[in-house]
Short mmCIF file of C-alpha atoms in Angstrom, two decimals:
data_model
loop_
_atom_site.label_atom_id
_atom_site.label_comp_id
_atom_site.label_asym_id
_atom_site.label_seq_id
_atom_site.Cartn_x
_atom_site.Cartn_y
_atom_site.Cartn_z
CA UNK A 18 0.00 0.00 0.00
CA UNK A 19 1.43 3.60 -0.52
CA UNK A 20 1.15 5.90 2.54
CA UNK A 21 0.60 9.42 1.52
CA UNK A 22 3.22 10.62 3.98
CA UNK A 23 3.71 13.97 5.22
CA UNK A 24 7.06 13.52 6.90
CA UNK A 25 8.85 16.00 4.37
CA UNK A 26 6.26 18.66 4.70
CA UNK A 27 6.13 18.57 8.81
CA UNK A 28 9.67 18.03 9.34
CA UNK A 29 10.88 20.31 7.11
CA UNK A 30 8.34 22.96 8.47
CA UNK A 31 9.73 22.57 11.60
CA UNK A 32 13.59 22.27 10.44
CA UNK A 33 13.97 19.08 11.95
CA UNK A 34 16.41 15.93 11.58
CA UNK A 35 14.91 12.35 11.80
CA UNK A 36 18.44 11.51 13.44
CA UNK A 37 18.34 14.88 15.47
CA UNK A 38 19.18 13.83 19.36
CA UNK A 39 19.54 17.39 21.15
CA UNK A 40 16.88 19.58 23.39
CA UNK A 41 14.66 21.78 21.19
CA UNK A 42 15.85 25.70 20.26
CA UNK A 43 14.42 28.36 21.11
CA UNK A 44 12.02 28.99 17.70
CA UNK A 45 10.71 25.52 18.51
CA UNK A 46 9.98 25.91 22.16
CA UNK A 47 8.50 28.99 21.04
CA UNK A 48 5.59 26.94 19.08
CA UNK A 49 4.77 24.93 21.92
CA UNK A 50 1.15 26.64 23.23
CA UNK A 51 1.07 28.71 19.79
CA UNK A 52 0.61 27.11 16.72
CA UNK A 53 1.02 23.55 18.34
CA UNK A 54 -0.32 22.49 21.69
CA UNK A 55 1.98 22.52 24.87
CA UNK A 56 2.08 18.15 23.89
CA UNK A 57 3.24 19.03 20.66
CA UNK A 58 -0.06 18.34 18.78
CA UNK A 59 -1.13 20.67 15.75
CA UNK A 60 -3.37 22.79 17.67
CA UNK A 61 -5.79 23.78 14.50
CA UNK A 62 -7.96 21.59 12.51
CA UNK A 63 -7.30 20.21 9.15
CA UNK A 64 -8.14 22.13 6.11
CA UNK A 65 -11.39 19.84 5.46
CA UNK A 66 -12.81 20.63 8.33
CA UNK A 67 -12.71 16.81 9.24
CA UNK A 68 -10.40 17.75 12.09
CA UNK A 69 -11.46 19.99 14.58
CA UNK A 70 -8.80 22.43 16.76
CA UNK A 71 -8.10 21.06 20.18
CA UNK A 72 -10.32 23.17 22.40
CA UNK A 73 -9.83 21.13 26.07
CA UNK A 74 -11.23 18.22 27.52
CA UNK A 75 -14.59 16.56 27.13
CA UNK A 76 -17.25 17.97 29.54
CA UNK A 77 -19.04 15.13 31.14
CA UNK A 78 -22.55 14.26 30.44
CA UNK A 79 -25.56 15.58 32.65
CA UNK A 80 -26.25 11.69 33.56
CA UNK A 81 -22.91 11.23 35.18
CA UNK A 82 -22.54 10.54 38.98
CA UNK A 83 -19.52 11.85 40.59
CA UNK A 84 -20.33 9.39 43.37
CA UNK A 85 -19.70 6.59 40.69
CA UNK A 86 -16.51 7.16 39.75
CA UNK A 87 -16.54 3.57 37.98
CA UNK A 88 -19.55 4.29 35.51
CA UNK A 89 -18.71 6.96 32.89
CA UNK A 90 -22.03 7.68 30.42
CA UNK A 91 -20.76 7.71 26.85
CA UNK A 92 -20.63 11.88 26.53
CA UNK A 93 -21.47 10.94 22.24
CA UNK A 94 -24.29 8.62 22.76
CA UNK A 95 -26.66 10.79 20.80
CA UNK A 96 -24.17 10.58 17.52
CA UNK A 97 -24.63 8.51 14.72
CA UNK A 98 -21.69 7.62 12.28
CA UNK A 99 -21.39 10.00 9.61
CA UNK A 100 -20.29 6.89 7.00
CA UNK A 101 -19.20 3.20 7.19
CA UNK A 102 -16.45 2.47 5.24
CA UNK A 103 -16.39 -1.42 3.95
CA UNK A 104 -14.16 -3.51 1.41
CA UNK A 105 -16.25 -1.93 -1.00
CA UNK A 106 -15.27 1.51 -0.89
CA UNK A 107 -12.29 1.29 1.07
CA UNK A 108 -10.17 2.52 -1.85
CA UNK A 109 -11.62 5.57 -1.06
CA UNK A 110 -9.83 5.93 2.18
CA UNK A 111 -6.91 4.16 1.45
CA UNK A 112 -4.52 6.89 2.39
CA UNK A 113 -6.53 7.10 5.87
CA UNK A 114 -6.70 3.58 6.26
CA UNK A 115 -3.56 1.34 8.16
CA UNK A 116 -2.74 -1.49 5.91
CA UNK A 117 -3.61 -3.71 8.56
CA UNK A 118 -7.07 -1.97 8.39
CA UNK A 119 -7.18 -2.64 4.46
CA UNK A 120 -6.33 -6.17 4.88
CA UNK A 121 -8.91 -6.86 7.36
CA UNK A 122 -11.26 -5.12 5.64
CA UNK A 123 -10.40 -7.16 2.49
CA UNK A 124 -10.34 -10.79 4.70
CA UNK A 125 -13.40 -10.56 6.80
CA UNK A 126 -16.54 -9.13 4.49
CA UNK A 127 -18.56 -8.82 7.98
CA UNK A 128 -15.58 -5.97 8.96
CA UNK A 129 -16.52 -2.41 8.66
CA UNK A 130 -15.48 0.93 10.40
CA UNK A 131 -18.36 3.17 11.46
CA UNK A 132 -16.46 6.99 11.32
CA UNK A 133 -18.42 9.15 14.11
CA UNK A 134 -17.36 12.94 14.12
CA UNK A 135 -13.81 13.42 15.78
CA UNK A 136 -13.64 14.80 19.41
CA UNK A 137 -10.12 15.26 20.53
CA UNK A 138 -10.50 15.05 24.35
CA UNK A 139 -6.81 14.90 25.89
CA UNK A 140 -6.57 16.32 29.26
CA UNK A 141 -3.48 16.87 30.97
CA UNK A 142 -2.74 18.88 34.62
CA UNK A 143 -1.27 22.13 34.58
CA UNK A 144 1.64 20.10 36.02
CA UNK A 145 2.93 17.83 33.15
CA UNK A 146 2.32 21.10 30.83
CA UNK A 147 4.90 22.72 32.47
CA UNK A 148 6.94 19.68 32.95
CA UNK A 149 6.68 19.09 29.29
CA UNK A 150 7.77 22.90 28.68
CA UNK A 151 10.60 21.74 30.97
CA UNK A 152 11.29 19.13 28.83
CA UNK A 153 11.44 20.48 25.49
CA UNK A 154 14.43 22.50 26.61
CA UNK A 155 16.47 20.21 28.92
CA UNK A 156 15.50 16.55 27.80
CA UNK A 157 17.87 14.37 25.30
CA UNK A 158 18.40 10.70 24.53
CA UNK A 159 21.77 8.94 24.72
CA UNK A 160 23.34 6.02 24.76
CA UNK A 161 21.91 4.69 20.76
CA UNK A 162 18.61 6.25 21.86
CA UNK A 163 18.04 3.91 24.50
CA UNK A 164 18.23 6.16 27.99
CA UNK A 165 17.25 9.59 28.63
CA UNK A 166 20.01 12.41 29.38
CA UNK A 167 19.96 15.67 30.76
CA UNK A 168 17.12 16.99 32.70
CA UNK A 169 13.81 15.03 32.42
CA UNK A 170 10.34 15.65 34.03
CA UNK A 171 7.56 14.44 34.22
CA UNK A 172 5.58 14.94 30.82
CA UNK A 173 6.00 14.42 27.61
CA UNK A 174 9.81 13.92 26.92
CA UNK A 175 9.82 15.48 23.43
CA UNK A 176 7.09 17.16 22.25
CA UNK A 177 8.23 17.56 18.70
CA UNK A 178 9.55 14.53 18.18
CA UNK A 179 12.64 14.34 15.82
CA UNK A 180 13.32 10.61 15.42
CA UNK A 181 11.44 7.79 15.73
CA UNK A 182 12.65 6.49 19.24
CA UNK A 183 11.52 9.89 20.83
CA UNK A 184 8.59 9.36 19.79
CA UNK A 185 8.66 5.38 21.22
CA UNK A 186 9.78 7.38 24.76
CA UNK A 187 6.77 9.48 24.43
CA UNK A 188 4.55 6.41 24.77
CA UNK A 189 6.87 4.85 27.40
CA UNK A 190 6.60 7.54 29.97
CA UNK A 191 2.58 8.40 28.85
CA UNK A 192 0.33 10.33 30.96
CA UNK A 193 -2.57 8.55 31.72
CA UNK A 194 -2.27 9.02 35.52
CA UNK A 195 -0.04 9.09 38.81
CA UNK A 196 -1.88 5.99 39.51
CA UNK A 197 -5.30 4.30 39.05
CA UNK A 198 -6.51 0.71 39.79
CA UNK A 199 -9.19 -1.74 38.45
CA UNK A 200 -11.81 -3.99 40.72
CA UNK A 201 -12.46 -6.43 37.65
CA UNK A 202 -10.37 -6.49 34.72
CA UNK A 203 -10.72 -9.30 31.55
CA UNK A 204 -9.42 -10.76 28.83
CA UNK A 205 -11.19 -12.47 26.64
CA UNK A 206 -10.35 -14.72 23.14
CA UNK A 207 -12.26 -15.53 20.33
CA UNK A 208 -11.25 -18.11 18.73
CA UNK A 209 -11.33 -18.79 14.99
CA UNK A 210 -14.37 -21.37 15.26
CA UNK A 211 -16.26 -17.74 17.14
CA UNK A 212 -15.97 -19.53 20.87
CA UNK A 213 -15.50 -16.86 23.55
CA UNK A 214 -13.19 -18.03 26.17
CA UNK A 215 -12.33 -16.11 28.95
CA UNK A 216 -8.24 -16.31 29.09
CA UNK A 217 -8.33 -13.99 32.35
CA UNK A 218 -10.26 -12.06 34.96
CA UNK A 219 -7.92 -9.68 37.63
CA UNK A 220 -7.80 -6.94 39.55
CA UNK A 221 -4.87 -4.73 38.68
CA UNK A 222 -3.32 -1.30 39.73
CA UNK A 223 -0.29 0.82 38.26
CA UNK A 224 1.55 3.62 39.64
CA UNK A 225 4.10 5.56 37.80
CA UNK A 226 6.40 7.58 40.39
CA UNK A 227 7.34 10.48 37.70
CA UNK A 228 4.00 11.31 37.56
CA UNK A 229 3.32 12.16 41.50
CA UNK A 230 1.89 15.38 41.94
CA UNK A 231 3.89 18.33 43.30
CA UNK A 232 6.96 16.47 42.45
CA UNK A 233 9.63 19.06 41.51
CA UNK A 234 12.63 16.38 41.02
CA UNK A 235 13.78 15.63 37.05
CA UNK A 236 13.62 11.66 36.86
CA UNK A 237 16.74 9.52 37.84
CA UNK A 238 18.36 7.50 35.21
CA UNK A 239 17.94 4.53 37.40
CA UNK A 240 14.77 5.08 39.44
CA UNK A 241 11.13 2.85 38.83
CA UNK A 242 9.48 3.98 35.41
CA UNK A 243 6.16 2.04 36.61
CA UNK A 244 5.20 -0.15 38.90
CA UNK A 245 2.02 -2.81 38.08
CA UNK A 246 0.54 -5.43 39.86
CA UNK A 247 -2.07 -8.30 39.00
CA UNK A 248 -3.69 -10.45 41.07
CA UNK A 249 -5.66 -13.38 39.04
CA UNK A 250 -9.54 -13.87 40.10
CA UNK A 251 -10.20 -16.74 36.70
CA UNK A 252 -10.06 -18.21 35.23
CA UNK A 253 -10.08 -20.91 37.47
CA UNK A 254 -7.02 -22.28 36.41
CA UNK A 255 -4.81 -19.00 37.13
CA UNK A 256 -7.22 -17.98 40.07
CA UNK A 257 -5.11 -17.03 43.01
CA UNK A 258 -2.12 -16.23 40.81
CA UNK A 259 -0.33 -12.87 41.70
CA UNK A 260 2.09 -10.73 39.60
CA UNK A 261 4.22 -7.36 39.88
CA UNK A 262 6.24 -6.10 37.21
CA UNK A 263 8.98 -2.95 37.75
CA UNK A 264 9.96 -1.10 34.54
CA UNK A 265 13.27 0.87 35.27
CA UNK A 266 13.74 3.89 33.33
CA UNK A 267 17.60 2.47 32.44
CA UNK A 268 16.64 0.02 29.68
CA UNK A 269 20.17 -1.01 29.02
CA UNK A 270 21.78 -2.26 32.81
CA UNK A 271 18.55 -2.58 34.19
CA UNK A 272 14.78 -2.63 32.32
CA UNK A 273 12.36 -5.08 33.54
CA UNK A 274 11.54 -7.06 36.79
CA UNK A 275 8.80 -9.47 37.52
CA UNK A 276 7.65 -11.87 39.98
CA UNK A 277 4.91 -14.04 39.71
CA UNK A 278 3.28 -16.23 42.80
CA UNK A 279 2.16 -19.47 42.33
CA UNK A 280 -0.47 -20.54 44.78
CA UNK A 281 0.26 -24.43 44.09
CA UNK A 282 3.64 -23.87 44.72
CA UNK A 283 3.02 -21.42 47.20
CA UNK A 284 6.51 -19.18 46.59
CA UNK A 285 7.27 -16.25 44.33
CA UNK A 286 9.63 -16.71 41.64
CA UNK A 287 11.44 -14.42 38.96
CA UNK A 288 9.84 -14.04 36.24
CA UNK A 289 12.16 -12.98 33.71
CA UNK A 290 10.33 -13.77 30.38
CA UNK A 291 7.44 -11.33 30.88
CA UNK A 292 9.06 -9.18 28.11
CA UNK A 293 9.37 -9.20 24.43
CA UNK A 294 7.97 -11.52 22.37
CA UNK A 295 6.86 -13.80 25.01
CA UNK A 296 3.18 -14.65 24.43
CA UNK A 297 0.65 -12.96 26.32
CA UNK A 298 -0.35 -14.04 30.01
CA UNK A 299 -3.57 -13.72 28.93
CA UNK A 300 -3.47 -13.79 25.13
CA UNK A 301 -5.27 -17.40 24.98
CA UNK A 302 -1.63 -17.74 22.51
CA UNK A 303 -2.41 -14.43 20.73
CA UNK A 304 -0.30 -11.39 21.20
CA UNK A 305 3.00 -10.98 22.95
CA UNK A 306 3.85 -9.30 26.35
CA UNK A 307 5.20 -6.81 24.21
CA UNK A 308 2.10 -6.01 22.06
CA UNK A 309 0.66 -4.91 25.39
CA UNK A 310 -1.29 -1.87 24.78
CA UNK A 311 0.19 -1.51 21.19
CA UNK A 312 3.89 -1.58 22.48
CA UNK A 313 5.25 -2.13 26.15
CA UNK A 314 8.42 -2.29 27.53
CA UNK A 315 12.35 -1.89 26.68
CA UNK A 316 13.24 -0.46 22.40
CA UNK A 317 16.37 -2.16 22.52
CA UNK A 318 15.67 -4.93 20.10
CA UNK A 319 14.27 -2.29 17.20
CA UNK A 320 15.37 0.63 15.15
CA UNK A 321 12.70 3.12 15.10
CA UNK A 322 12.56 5.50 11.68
CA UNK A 323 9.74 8.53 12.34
CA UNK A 324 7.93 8.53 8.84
CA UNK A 325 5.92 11.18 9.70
CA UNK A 326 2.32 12.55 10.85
CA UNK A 327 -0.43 11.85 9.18
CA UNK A 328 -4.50 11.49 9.00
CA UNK A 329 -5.87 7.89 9.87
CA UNK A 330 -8.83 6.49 10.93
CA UNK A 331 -8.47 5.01 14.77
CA UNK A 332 -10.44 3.86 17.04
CA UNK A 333 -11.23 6.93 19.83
CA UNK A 334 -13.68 7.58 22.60
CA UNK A 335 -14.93 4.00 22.96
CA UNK A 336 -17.15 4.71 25.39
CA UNK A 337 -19.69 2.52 23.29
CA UNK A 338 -17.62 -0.48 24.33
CA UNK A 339 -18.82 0.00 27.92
CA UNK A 340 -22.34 0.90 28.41
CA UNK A 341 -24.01 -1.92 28.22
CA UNK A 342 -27.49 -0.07 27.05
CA UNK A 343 -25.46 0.52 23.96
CA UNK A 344 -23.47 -3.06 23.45
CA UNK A 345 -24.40 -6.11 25.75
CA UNK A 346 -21.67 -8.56 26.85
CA UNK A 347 -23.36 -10.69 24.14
CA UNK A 348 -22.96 -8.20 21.23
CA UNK A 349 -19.84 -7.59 21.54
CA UNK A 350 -17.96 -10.64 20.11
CA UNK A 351 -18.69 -11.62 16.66
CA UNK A 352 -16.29 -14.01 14.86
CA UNK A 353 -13.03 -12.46 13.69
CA UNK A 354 -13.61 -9.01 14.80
CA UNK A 355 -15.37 -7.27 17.42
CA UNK A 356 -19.16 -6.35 16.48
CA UNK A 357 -18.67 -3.22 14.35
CA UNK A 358 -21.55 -1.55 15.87
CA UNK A 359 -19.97 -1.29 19.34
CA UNK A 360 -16.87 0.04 18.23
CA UNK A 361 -16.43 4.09 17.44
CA UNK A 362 -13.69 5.44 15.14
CA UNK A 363 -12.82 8.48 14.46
CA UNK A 364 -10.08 10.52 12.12
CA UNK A 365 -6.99 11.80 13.56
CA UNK A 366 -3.46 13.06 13.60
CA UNK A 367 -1.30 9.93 14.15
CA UNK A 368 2.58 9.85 13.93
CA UNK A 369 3.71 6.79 12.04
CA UNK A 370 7.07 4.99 13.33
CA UNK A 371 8.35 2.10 11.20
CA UNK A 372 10.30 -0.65 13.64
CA UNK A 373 12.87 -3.10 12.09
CA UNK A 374 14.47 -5.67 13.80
CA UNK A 375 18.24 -4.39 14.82
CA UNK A 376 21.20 -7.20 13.35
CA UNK A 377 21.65 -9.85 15.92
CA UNK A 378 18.36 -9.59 17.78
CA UNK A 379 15.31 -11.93 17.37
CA UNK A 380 11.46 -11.19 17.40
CA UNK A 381 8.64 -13.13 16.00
CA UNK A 382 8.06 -9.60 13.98
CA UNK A 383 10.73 -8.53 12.10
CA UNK A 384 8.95 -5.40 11.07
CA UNK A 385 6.01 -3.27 12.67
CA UNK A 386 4.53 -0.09 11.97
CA UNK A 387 2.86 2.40 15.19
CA UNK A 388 0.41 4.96 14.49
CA UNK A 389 0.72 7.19 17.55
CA UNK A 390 -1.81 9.87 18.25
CA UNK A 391 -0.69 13.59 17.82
CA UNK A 392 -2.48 14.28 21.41
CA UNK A 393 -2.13 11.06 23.26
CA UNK A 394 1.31 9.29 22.69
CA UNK A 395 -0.43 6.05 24.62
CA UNK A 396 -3.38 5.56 21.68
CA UNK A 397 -2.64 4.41 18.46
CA UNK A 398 -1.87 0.64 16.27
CA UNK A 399 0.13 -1.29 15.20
CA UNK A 400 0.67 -3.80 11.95
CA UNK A 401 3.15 -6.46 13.06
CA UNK A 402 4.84 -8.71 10.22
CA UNK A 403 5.79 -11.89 9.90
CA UNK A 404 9.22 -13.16 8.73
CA UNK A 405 7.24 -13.62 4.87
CA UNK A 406 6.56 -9.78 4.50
CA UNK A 407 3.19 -10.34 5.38
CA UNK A 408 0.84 -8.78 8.10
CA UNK A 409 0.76 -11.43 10.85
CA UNK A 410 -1.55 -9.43 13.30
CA UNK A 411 -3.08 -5.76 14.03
CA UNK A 412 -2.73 -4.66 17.70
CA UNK A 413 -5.31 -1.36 18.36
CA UNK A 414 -6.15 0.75 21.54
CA UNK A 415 -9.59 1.11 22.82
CA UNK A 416 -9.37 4.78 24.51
CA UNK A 417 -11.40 6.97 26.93
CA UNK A 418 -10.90 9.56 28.85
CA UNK A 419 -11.16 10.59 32.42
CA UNK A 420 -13.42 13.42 32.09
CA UNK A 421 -14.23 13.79 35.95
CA UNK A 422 -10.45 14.56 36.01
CA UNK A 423 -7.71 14.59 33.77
CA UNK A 424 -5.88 11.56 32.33
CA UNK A 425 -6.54 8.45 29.92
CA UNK A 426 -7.63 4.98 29.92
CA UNK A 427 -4.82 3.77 27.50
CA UNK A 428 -5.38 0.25 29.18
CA UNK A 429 -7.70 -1.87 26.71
CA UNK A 430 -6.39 -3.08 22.99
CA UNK A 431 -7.37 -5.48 21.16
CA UNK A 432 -5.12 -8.22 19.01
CA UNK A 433 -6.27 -9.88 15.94
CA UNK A 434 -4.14 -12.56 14.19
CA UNK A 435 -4.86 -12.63 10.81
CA UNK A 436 -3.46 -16.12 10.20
CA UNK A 437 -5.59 -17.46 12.47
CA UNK A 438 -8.83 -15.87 12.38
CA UNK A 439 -8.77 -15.62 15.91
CA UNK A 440 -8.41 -12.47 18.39
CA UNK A 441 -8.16 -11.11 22.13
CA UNK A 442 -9.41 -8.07 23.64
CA UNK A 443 -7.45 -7.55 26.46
CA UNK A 444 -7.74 -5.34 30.01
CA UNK A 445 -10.99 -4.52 29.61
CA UNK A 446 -13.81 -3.66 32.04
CA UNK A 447 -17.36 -5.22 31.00
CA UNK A 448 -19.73 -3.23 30.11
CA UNK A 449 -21.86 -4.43 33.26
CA UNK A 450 -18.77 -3.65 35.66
CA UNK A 451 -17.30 -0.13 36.73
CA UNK A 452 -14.24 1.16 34.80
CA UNK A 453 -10.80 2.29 35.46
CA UNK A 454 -10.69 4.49 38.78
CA UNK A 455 -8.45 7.06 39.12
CA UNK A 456 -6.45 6.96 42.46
CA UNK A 457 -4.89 9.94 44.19
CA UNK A 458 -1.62 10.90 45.60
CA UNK A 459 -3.35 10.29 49.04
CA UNK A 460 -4.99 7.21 48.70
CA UNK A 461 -2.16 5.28 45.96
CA UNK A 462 -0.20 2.07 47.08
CA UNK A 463 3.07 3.13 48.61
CA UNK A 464 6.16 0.53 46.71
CA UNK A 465 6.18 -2.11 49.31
CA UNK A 466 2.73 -2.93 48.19
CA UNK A 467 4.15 -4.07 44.34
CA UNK A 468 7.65 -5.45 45.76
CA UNK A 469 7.36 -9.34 45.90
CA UNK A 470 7.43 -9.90 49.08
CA UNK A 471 3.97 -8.64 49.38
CA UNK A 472 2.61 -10.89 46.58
CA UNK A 473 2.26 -14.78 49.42
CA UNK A 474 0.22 -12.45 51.78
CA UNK A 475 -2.93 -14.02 51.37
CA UNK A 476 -2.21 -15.53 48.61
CA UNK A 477 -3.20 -19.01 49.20
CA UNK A 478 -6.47 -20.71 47.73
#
């Protein structure tokens, strides 16, 4: 498929070097709250009018509860889609369309995308603005792009991005929040026969320690990135299970930690392979760990080339997904793909980042291509390759946001495996259960509540 790339036209614009490793100058910094938002986002709509500016965050509906924190009414509900698009006019679209999109389009004659209008509801806190302002003058990557340098806060590391790898550290240290937790997480596969299967049900919680509120410190070299935790409710099989992960912010000397507990064994162990290409704890053997939300964990196994910004179709606002007066448990899953009505998509910004496997390392894709939203580095695809050239399996977010404060739910995705048929939607709240909660400074987990020691308490079933 040819892109219709804009990579020459924004770079250029900006004066920028794909291979460019230094803080911004002075002219750029200068754009940041001007022409371009503070996250680096064009801050005006698109000449079609199919784009709107960014005006601030969604307002929520007059049906939400700020006593229910867990239940967020879809603010859209009243919208209908403006078009579908199908395999039969896709060629339409083509330039607006991933080629993992196109080939599912072309594979599965019961796929469709139903465009709504675009809403582009990022919200950020005053303090990662001015931490991202911070950032744009002091930040840089060293060591073959691979650990930050200078004077990092937290925010967005590098608001105009000049290389593909900043733009990979702009989803690694995303804002969604300092720290939020969910009561009843799932994963669920569909298999290529249409059987749902439920591959895992958890609660989970996340803290990222750069993100703490009235923190004034740049972030350490060597200090926690995030801390997660999981503890397994189901399936039966993995009920009782436990599982904390540390991501340092050195991905060379240190990375990635985990320890699992085993309730049969009753012990915690390392858990070492919870990292590249290892399949999915919950995949149902789609996905690997590192497909996680599009793309989690260390870059050192990939070279990163920024191709540029442009206009796709992605899904956005999937509030649908979750209010089950709009799309039942039981609507949801249709064979090969997720019922189309239930799932909202919208046309944005995206910047594009092709990924090729570095000499000497080993992946089960060679090749993958990120679309990464303009506004929200954490929202976006991916096509992932197999060693033939061809598209092995698409990898997409399913975003909200936090309107009753600011942040994202960058959580969900959803992996299809084209060889298979089959696919997994992954950390996901049903639509009868409460969503992601935000958690504040006050009431977060301190560390020794993800360090492995704390995993046997209680832990046996």
């Amino acid at each position: 498929m040819k892109l219709k790339m804009t990579c020459v036209a924004v770079l250029g614009a900006l004066g920028l070097s794909q291979g460019a490793m230094a803080a911004l100058n002075a002219d750029e910094i200068a754009r940041l709250g001007d022409d371009l938002t503070v996250w680096g986002a064009i801050q005006a709509g698109n000449e079609a009018g199919t784009i709107p500016a960014y005006t601030g965050p969604v307002e929520p509906p007059a049906d939400y509860d700020p006593s229910k924190p867990g239940k967020r009414p879809d603010p859209f509900a009243d919208e209908k889609p403006m078009f579908s698009i199908t395999a039969d006019n896709m060629d339409e679209y083509a330039d607006q369309l991933s080629a993992g999109t196109q080939k599912m389009l072309q594979q599965y004659p019961s796929f469709r995308l139903d465009v709504y209008p675009t809403h582009r509801t990022a919200s950020y806190p005053e303090y990662v603005l001015d931490n991202t302002l911070k950032n744009a003058k002091t930040c840089e990557l060293a060591d073959n792009l691979l650990q930050l340098s200078g004077e990092c806060y937290g925010g967005v590391p590098f608001p105009i991005p000049k290389n593909g790898s900043e733009v990979m550290w702009n989803r690694t240290l995303k804002y969604d929040q300092y720290a939020y937790e969910s009561p009843a997480q799932t994963s669920t596969l569909v298999d290529a026969k249409g059987r749902v299967i439920e591959t895992g049900a958890f609660e989970y919680w996340q803290t990222f320690p750069h993100y703490e509120p009235g923190r004034t410190a740049p972030i350490d070299s060597e200090e926690m990135l995030e801390y997660g935790r999981v503890d397994w409710t189901g399936p039966a099989r993995k009920a009782g299970e436990k599982l904390v992960i540390h991501d340092n912010v050195d991905m060379l000397n240190i990375g990635r930690r985990a320890w699992s507990y085993l309730p049969g064994q009753r012990r915690v162990k390392l858990s070492p392979d919870v990292a590249y290409d290892t399949p999915s704890p919950a995949g149902g053997g789609i996905g690997t760990t590192d497909e996680t939300q599009v793309f989690y964990g260390s870059q050192d196994r990939y070279n990163f080339e920024l191709m540029g910004r442009k206009e796709m179709f992605i899904p956005y606002n999937t509030f649908k997904l979750h209010d089950e007066s709009q799309c039942s448990a039981e609507q949801v899953y249709t064979p090969n793909h997720m019922n189309p009505d239930c799932v909202r998509w919208e046309l944005h910004r995206v910047w594009v980042v092709e990924a090729t496997l570095k000499e000497g390392k080993r992946h089960i894709y060679p090749r993958r291509t990120f679309y990464w939203n303009e506004d929200i580095y954490a929202v976006g695809m991916a096509d992932n390759y197999d060693d033939a050239g061809n598209i092995y399996r698409v990898t997409r977010t399913h975003y909200y946001p936090f309107y009753e404060t600011h942040g994202h739910n960058t959580h969900e995705f959803v992996v299809h495996d084209l060889a298979s048929g089959g696919y997994v939607r992954q950390a996901y709240t049903p639509a009868d259960g409460n969503m992601m909660t935000v958690t504040s400074a006050e009431e977060a987990h301190p560390a020794r509540f993800y360090q492995p020691s704390s995993l046997s308490r209680g832990g046996v079933r």
